[in-house]
Short mmCIF file of C-alpha atoms and ligand atoms in Angstrom, two decimals:
data_model
loop_
_atom_site.label_atom_id
_atom_site.label_comp_id
_atom_site.label_asym_id
_atom_site.label_seq_id
_atom_site.Cartn_x
_atom_site.Cartn_y
_atom_site.Cartn_z
CA MET A 1 91.32 97.36 29.43
CA THR A 2 88.62 99.95 27.75
CA LYS A 3 87.96 101.37 31.07
CA LYS A 4 91.69 102.30 31.66
CA ILE A 5 91.95 103.75 28.13
CA ILE A 6 88.93 105.84 28.78
CA THR A 7 90.45 106.93 32.08
CA LEU A 8 93.48 107.99 30.81
CA ASN A 9 92.13 110.09 27.90
CA GLU A 10 89.84 111.77 30.84
CA VAL A 11 92.83 112.87 32.33
CA LYS A 12 94.44 114.12 29.34
CA ARG A 13 91.20 116.49 28.55
CA ASN A 14 91.21 117.48 32.08
CA ASN A 15 94.71 118.52 31.87
CA LEU A 16 94.02 120.28 28.63
CA ARG A 17 91.05 122.06 30.18
CA SER A 18 92.61 123.24 33.29
CA VAL A 19 95.69 124.56 31.08
CA LEU A 20 93.46 126.45 28.88
CA ASP A 21 91.11 127.72 31.45
CA LEU A 22 93.85 129.52 33.15
CA LEU A 23 95.04 130.95 29.85
CA LEU A 24 91.74 132.01 29.12
CA ARG A 25 91.66 134.14 32.29
CA SER A 26 95.39 136.04 31.83
CA ASP A 27 97.25 137.81 29.30
CA GLY A 28 100.10 134.75 29.00
CA LEU A 29 101.84 132.76 31.25
CA SER A 30 104.95 130.58 30.96
CA ARG A 31 105.03 126.62 31.20
CA ILE A 32 106.57 127.05 34.74
CA GLU A 33 104.00 129.83 36.04
CA ILE A 34 101.38 127.16 34.66
CA ALA A 35 102.66 124.16 36.45
CA GLY A 36 102.71 126.43 39.65
CA LYS A 37 99.57 127.76 39.43
CA LEU A 38 97.98 124.16 38.65
CA GLY A 39 100.23 122.38 41.39
CA CYS A 40 101.22 119.94 38.65
CA ASP A 41 104.74 118.68 37.33
CA ASN A 42 106.28 120.52 33.96
CA THR A 43 105.92 117.22 31.97
CA THR A 44 102.57 117.07 32.48
CA VAL A 45 102.02 120.76 31.16
CA SER A 46 104.30 120.57 28.59
CA ARG A 47 102.17 117.54 27.04
CA ALA A 48 99.01 119.41 27.58
CA VAL A 49 101.05 122.67 25.90
CA LYS A 50 102.32 120.86 22.81
CA GLU A 51 98.77 119.45 22.08
CA LEU A 52 96.93 122.88 22.58
CA ILE A 53 99.78 124.35 20.39
CA ASP A 54 99.25 121.40 17.62
CA ARG A 55 95.66 122.16 17.55
CA LYS A 56 96.52 125.86 16.96
CA ILE A 57 94.41 126.55 20.21
CA ILE A 58 97.08 128.52 21.84
CA CYS A 59 100.61 129.64 20.60
CA PRO A 60 103.77 130.83 22.24
CA GLY A 61 103.85 134.80 22.53
CA SER A 62 106.82 137.12 22.38
CA LYS A 63 109.59 136.36 24.79
CA ASN A 64 109.65 138.82 27.38
CA GLY A 65 111.43 139.09 30.85
CA SER A 66 113.47 136.45 32.33
CA SER A 67 113.71 134.06 35.06
CA ASN A 68 117.21 132.70 35.93
CA GLY A 69 118.81 134.25 32.96
CA ARG A 70 116.28 132.14 30.45
CA PRO A 71 113.73 134.40 28.54
CA ARG A 72 110.45 133.67 29.56
CA VAL A 73 108.00 132.25 26.63
CA ALA A 74 104.32 133.57 27.73
CA LEU A 75 101.60 131.21 26.01
CA GLN A 76 98.96 132.73 24.83
CA VAL A 77 95.22 131.91 23.49
CA ASN A 78 95.83 131.83 19.62
CA PRO A 79 94.14 135.05 18.34
CA GLY A 80 93.87 132.96 14.91
CA GLY A 81 92.38 129.91 16.64
CA PRO A 82 88.39 128.94 16.96
CA LEU A 83 86.13 131.76 16.91
CA LEU A 84 82.81 131.90 18.82
CA LEU A 85 79.08 133.56 18.19
CA GLY A 86 77.61 135.40 20.78
CA ILE A 87 73.98 137.03 20.07
CA ALA A 88 71.69 139.02 22.47
CA LEU A 89 67.98 139.34 21.48
CA GLU A 90 66.48 142.21 23.32
CA PRO A 91 63.23 143.78 23.06
CA ASP A 92 64.33 146.75 21.01
CA GLY A 93 66.98 145.05 18.90
CA ILE A 94 69.57 142.53 18.41
CA SER A 95 73.12 142.33 18.70
CA GLY A 96 75.70 139.95 17.70
CA VAL A 97 79.38 139.35 18.25
CA LEU A 98 82.23 137.41 16.46
CA THR A 99 84.97 136.78 19.15
CA ASP A 100 87.97 134.65 19.67
CA LEU A 101 88.28 132.24 22.27
CA LYS A 102 89.40 134.60 24.87
CA SER A 103 85.81 136.55 24.00
CA GLN A 104 87.49 139.44 22.54
CA PRO A 105 85.22 140.85 19.86
CA LEU A 106 86.55 140.86 16.22
CA ARG A 107 83.29 142.10 14.84
CA VAL A 108 79.75 143.51 16.08
CA GLU A 109 76.68 143.53 13.81
CA LYS A 110 73.37 144.92 15.11
CA ILE A 111 69.72 145.63 14.24
CA ARG A 112 67.68 147.99 15.95
CA PHE A 113 63.91 147.99 16.09
CA ARG A 114 60.99 150.90 16.88
CA ASN A 115 58.22 148.53 17.95
CA CYS A 116 58.93 145.38 16.16
CA SER A 117 55.46 143.46 15.74
CA ASP A 118 56.20 140.69 13.52
CA GLN A 119 57.96 137.54 15.13
CA GLN A 120 59.09 136.57 11.71
CA GLU A 121 60.54 139.94 10.95
CA TYR A 122 62.35 139.67 14.47
CA LEU A 123 63.92 136.44 13.50
CA ALA A 124 65.07 137.33 9.98
CA ALA A 125 67.03 139.97 11.45
CA ALA A 126 68.77 137.47 14.09
CA VAL A 127 69.37 134.95 10.66
CA GLU A 128 70.91 138.15 8.95
CA ILE A 129 73.35 139.10 11.88
CA ILE A 130 74.34 135.39 12.45
CA GLU A 131 74.77 134.94 8.55
CA LYS A 132 77.21 137.92 8.30
CA LEU A 133 79.30 137.08 11.40
CA GLN A 134 79.55 133.51 9.75
CA LEU A 135 80.76 134.82 6.72
CA ALA A 136 83.36 137.24 8.37
CA ALA A 137 84.66 134.19 10.41
CA LYS A 138 85.17 132.03 7.31
CA ASP A 139 84.32 128.46 8.74
CA LYS A 140 85.86 129.00 12.20
CA VAL A 141 82.99 129.12 14.22
CA ALA A 142 83.34 126.46 17.22
CA GLY A 143 80.10 127.68 19.00
CA ILE A 144 77.34 129.80 19.14
CA GLY A 145 75.85 131.52 22.59
CA VAL A 146 72.32 133.21 22.54
CA THR A 147 70.91 134.85 25.40
CA VAL A 148 67.47 136.03 25.83
CA PHE A 149 64.97 138.08 27.99
CA GLY A 150 61.81 136.41 29.49
CA SER A 151 61.47 132.60 30.47
CA TYR A 152 62.19 129.17 28.65
CA HIS A 153 62.11 125.76 29.61
CA GLY A 154 62.48 122.47 28.04
CA THR A 155 65.24 120.76 25.71
CA ASP A 156 63.42 123.15 22.91
CA ALA A 157 63.91 126.09 25.16
CA VAL A 158 60.48 127.12 24.79
CA LEU A 159 60.24 131.07 25.19
CA GLU A 160 57.31 132.42 27.57
CA LYS A 161 56.85 135.64 29.60
CA ALA A 162 58.82 137.74 27.29
CA ALA A 163 56.78 140.67 28.21
CA ALA A 164 58.88 143.22 26.91
CA LEU A 165 58.23 141.84 23.22
CA PRO A 166 55.28 139.34 23.67
CA ILE A 167 55.51 138.20 19.92
CA LEU A 168 58.30 136.04 20.78
CA ASN A 169 56.37 133.95 23.39
CA GLY A 170 56.37 130.21 22.26
CA LEU A 171 59.32 130.57 20.13
CA LYS A 172 61.45 127.32 20.31
CA LEU A 173 64.77 128.92 20.64
CA ARG A 174 66.90 125.86 20.38
CA PRO A 175 65.55 124.30 16.85
CA PHE A 176 65.42 127.51 15.50
CA PHE A 177 69.01 128.50 16.01
CA SER A 178 70.36 124.90 15.55
CA ARG A 179 68.96 125.28 11.80
CA CYS A 180 71.69 128.46 11.30
CA THR A 181 74.74 126.43 12.50
CA THR A 182 76.10 123.01 12.59
CA GLU A 183 77.27 123.71 16.21
CA GLU A 184 75.69 123.04 19.54
CA VAL A 185 73.47 126.20 20.47
CA ILE A 186 73.83 127.34 24.39
CA ILE A 187 71.05 129.55 25.65
CA CYS A 188 71.28 131.55 28.32
CA ASP A 189 69.12 134.35 30.05
CA HIS A 190 70.30 137.91 30.15
CA SER A 191 71.41 137.66 33.86
CA VAL A 192 73.48 134.47 33.34
CA ALA A 193 75.38 136.31 30.29
CA LEU A 194 75.93 139.46 32.40
CA ALA A 195 77.12 136.99 35.19
CA THR A 196 79.60 135.26 32.93
CA PHE A 197 80.85 138.69 31.38
CA LEU A 198 81.53 140.20 35.00
CA THR A 199 82.84 137.05 36.12
CA ARG A 200 85.66 137.09 33.57
CA ARG A 201 86.69 140.57 34.37
CA GLU A 202 86.20 141.32 38.37
CA ALA A 203 88.52 139.06 40.08
CA GLU A 204 86.45 139.44 43.44
CA LEU A 205 83.72 137.67 41.75
CA THR A 206 85.39 134.47 41.23
CA THR A 207 86.15 133.75 44.92
CA GLY A 208 83.77 132.45 47.98
CA ASP A 209 80.32 132.58 47.53
CA VAL A 210 78.59 135.41 45.65
CA MET A 211 75.16 137.05 44.93
CA LEU A 212 75.17 138.73 41.97
CA ILE A 213 71.99 141.04 41.29
CA ASN A 214 71.28 142.42 37.76
CA ALA A 215 68.81 145.25 38.01
CA GLY A 216 67.59 147.64 34.98
CA LYS A 217 64.80 146.31 32.79
CA GLY A 218 64.06 143.25 34.49
CA LEU A 219 65.67 141.98 37.56
CA GLY A 220 67.69 138.93 37.96
CA VAL A 221 70.02 137.05 40.67
CA VAL A 222 72.93 134.70 39.98
CA LEU A 223 74.56 132.86 43.01
CA LEU A 224 78.21 131.72 42.31
CA ARG A 225 80.64 129.65 44.40
CA ASN A 226 84.23 130.37 43.21
CA GLY A 227 83.36 131.43 40.00
CA LYS A 228 80.95 128.55 39.37
CA LYS A 229 77.23 129.42 38.85
CA LEU A 230 74.90 127.39 41.28
CA PHE A 231 70.98 127.21 40.75
CA ASN A 232 71.23 128.05 37.02
CA ARG A 233 69.21 125.38 35.69
CA ASN A 234 69.65 125.79 31.72
CA ASN A 235 71.51 128.52 31.78
CA HIS A 236 68.57 130.36 33.82
CA GLY A 237 68.85 132.40 36.78
CA GLY A 238 66.35 133.09 39.78
CA GLU A 239 63.15 134.82 39.19
CA PHE A 240 64.06 137.62 41.50
CA GLY A 241 61.90 140.08 39.65
CA HIS A 242 58.97 138.06 40.16
CA ILE A 243 58.90 137.76 44.01
CA ILE A 244 55.55 139.17 45.08
CA ARG A 245 56.13 142.41 47.11
CA MET A 246 52.44 143.96 46.80
CA PRO A 247 49.80 141.32 46.77
CA ASN A 248 47.05 143.87 45.02
CA GLY A 249 49.77 145.87 43.34
CA PRO A 250 50.14 146.52 39.92
CA LYS A 251 49.67 143.91 37.03
CA CYS A 252 53.16 142.03 36.08
CA ALA A 253 53.64 140.19 32.70
CA CYS A 254 53.95 137.13 34.53
CA GLY A 255 50.36 136.83 35.16
CA ARG A 256 50.51 138.06 38.73
CA GLN A 257 49.94 141.09 40.77
CA GLY A 258 52.69 143.33 42.41
CA CYS A 259 56.10 141.90 41.58
CA LEU A 260 59.35 143.58 42.58
CA GLU A 261 59.57 143.97 38.63
CA THR A 262 56.46 146.07 38.59
CA LEU A 263 57.63 148.31 41.16
CA VAL A 264 61.64 148.88 40.87
CA SER A 265 63.13 147.96 37.31
CA THR A 266 63.51 151.11 35.36
CA PRO A 267 60.30 150.78 33.31
CA ALA A 268 58.38 150.76 36.41
CA MET A 269 60.16 153.82 37.83
CA LEU A 270 59.71 155.82 34.40
CA GLN A 271 56.24 154.64 34.52
CA LYS A 272 55.61 156.25 38.04
CA TYR A 273 57.40 159.45 37.06
CA GLN A 274 54.77 159.70 34.26
CA GLU A 275 52.01 158.84 36.34
CA LEU A 276 53.21 161.45 38.95
CA THR A 277 54.16 164.36 36.59
CA GLY A 278 52.42 163.41 33.23
CA LYS A 279 55.67 163.82 31.73
CA SER A 280 57.54 160.70 29.82
CA ILE A 281 61.24 161.06 30.08
CA SER A 282 64.07 158.79 29.41
CA LEU A 283 66.44 156.67 31.95
CA GLU A 284 69.12 159.02 31.58
CA LYS A 285 66.95 162.23 32.06
CA LEU A 286 65.37 160.81 35.30
CA ALA A 287 69.15 159.86 36.61
CA SER A 288 70.17 163.55 35.95
CA GLU A 289 67.11 165.04 37.59
CA TYR A 290 67.93 162.61 40.63
CA PHE A 291 71.67 164.17 40.68
CA SER A 292 70.00 167.65 40.79
CA ASN A 293 67.65 166.28 43.95
CA LEU A 294 64.42 167.11 41.83
CA PRO A 295 61.98 166.52 44.23
CA ASP A 296 59.63 164.21 41.35
CA ALA A 297 62.62 162.29 40.90
CA GLU A 298 63.16 161.79 44.44
CA LYS A 299 59.84 160.79 45.08
CA VAL A 300 59.80 158.04 42.20
CA ILE A 301 63.32 156.92 43.47
CA ALA A 302 63.09 156.96 47.05
CA PRO A 303 60.55 154.47 47.74
CA ALA A 304 62.10 152.23 45.24
CA ILE A 305 65.64 152.06 46.85
CA ASP A 306 63.68 150.80 50.32
CA ILE A 307 61.45 148.11 48.03
CA LEU A 308 64.72 147.01 46.36
CA GLY A 309 66.72 147.10 49.37
CA THR A 310 64.74 144.95 51.73
CA ALA A 311 64.14 142.35 48.96
CA ILE A 312 67.92 142.00 48.35
CA ALA A 313 68.19 141.61 52.10
CA GLU A 314 65.88 138.91 52.41
CA GLN A 315 68.06 137.11 49.60
CA LEU A 316 71.06 137.45 51.69
CA ASN A 317 69.33 136.27 54.83
CA ASN A 318 68.25 133.22 53.12
CA TYR A 319 71.27 132.82 51.22
CA PRO A 320 74.43 134.51 53.55
CA VAL A 321 77.53 134.95 50.99
CA ASP A 322 80.67 136.54 50.92
CA THR A 323 80.19 139.21 48.05
CA LEU A 324 76.93 140.77 46.98
CA ALA A 325 77.59 142.59 43.62
CA ILE A 326 74.94 144.82 42.05
CA SER A 327 75.01 145.78 38.57
CA GLY A 328 72.92 146.74 35.61
CA ASP A 329 71.07 149.98 34.39
CA ILE A 330 70.27 150.73 37.90
CA LEU A 331 73.68 151.86 38.41
CA LYS A 332 73.27 154.68 36.33
CA PHE A 333 71.37 156.38 39.15
CA GLY A 334 74.93 157.04 40.52
CA THR A 335 77.02 156.69 43.52
CA ALA A 336 74.58 158.39 46.06
CA PHE A 337 71.86 156.03 44.83
CA CYS A 338 74.40 153.07 45.40
CA LYS A 339 75.27 154.14 48.86
CA ARG A 340 71.55 154.67 49.91
CA LEU A 341 70.67 151.22 48.45
CA GLN A 342 73.60 149.79 50.39
CA LYS A 343 72.51 151.43 53.61
CA SER A 344 68.66 149.87 53.11
CA ILE A 345 70.22 146.81 52.71
CA THR A 346 72.19 146.34 55.64
CA THR A 347 69.63 147.64 58.07
CA SER A 348 67.39 144.70 57.02
CA LEU A 349 70.00 142.42 57.39
CA PHE A 350 70.65 139.67 60.34
CA SER A 351 74.23 139.95 61.77
CA LEU A 352 75.07 136.71 60.38
CA SER A 353 74.51 137.58 56.95
CA LYS A 354 75.93 141.12 57.62
CA GLU A 355 79.41 139.73 59.09
CA ASN A 356 82.25 140.11 56.57
CA LEU A 357 79.85 141.08 53.68
CA LYS A 358 81.46 143.00 50.99
CA ILE A 359 78.98 144.79 48.72
CA SER A 360 80.31 145.94 45.60
CA PHE A 361 78.63 147.75 42.23
CA PRO A 362 80.87 146.30 39.15
CA GLU A 363 80.18 148.63 36.14
CA ILE A 364 79.26 146.88 32.65
CA ASP A 365 82.09 148.76 30.54
CA SER A 366 80.80 147.28 27.07
CA ALA A 367 77.70 148.40 25.31
CA ASP A 368 78.06 144.51 23.96
CA ALA A 369 78.25 142.99 27.50
CA LEU A 370 75.01 140.68 26.66
CA ALA A 371 76.43 139.23 23.63
CA ILE A 372 79.98 138.73 24.71
CA GLY A 373 78.57 136.95 28.15
CA ALA A 374 76.74 134.96 25.54
CA SER A 375 79.88 134.04 23.34
CA MET A 376 81.71 133.53 26.37
CA LEU A 377 79.38 130.67 27.27
CA ALA A 378 79.42 129.46 24.20
CA ALA A 379 83.75 129.34 24.64
CA GLU A 380 83.19 127.45 27.97
CA ASN A 381 81.17 124.62 26.12
CA TYR A 382 83.68 124.41 23.54
CA VAL A 383 86.73 124.11 25.94
CA SER A 384 84.59 121.46 28.32
CA ALA A 385 83.43 119.35 25.33
CA PHE A 386 87.21 118.50 24.53
CA ASP A 387 86.01 114.95 24.05
CA ARG A 388 85.04 115.90 20.63
CA ILE A 389 88.52 117.46 19.77
CA THR A 390 90.89 115.06 21.31
CA ASP A 391 89.13 111.98 19.83
CA SER A 392 88.96 113.32 16.55
CA GLY A 393 92.64 114.15 16.59
CA GLU A 394 93.40 110.40 17.88
ZN1 ZN B 1 55.60 138.63 37.88
#
């Protein structure tokens, strides 16, 4: 008897989740359109819709268009519904966003540092941002996502190898952020936050097998199948940046030598430029010198393209996918860079991996992509934890 009740509840929750998931990815759908997309009957959809409306998670939008003479009422995610916090921890600062369930930013808070040398100071800034956003949310926060650089492990999500800001090493992320909220804290690395952000915007990344490479200050890889992330234990992508390319090469923050990150990350390229010319320049300046075909920029970037291209091709030869997407700060080097990188990759591919492979370079069009990606993960967690919502309402 008990078993049957649980099963029925499960079915109900799955229906709610499926309807909401569709609405999160659209600008509004009618009940009939939802039923068509889910391949189920109108009664099931209407029940799920009624419950989501009663809980103020979705709401009917304006009537627009018509089918068969009847006005079409598009349902949409309630802009006045539950809110989420996304926090991005970066070496040079912290960003926080307050978003609705659809991850539209309602408020942004940022604190930037110039060489922060005190963990307490850094964490106090994080707390300040969270408190400001919680105040703005007026008790409507339903979840919090935190994205971090470096690596973390275990239930406490203990941070390590935070090379760009070692004062954070040893920080127990989960207990620390749990003190700031009554909601469950979702922790993810930067690659997973960006993958979450990009898959919501780029429909092509949600079909088939996708390898998403994030290349910038660090390098990460996330594999996806039909939009679902694979092999990302604890929301952590693979350590693409720490595959060793030059066994006796430059010392890496991970304690080894010659990792990919020491050769082709943006800081590595800037460092190499400085060694070559004695000048310290910004990434934007290096990009503009590369556009202008200046020889020093070319000397730094050309070998980096080949090293990165071969490394990506090796990943693809191991895991042939339908789509390779490369994103991150490295795209600042422009289309000529992307074309050369694409050529370098395909040169080293086996025919099987090359077959039907699509290569794209999706731009990240928001300065707050990391924080928004973290809030999207918190939203996904909120939706998947519907047990709490439905059970408390029964
Ligand atoms: Zn390394």
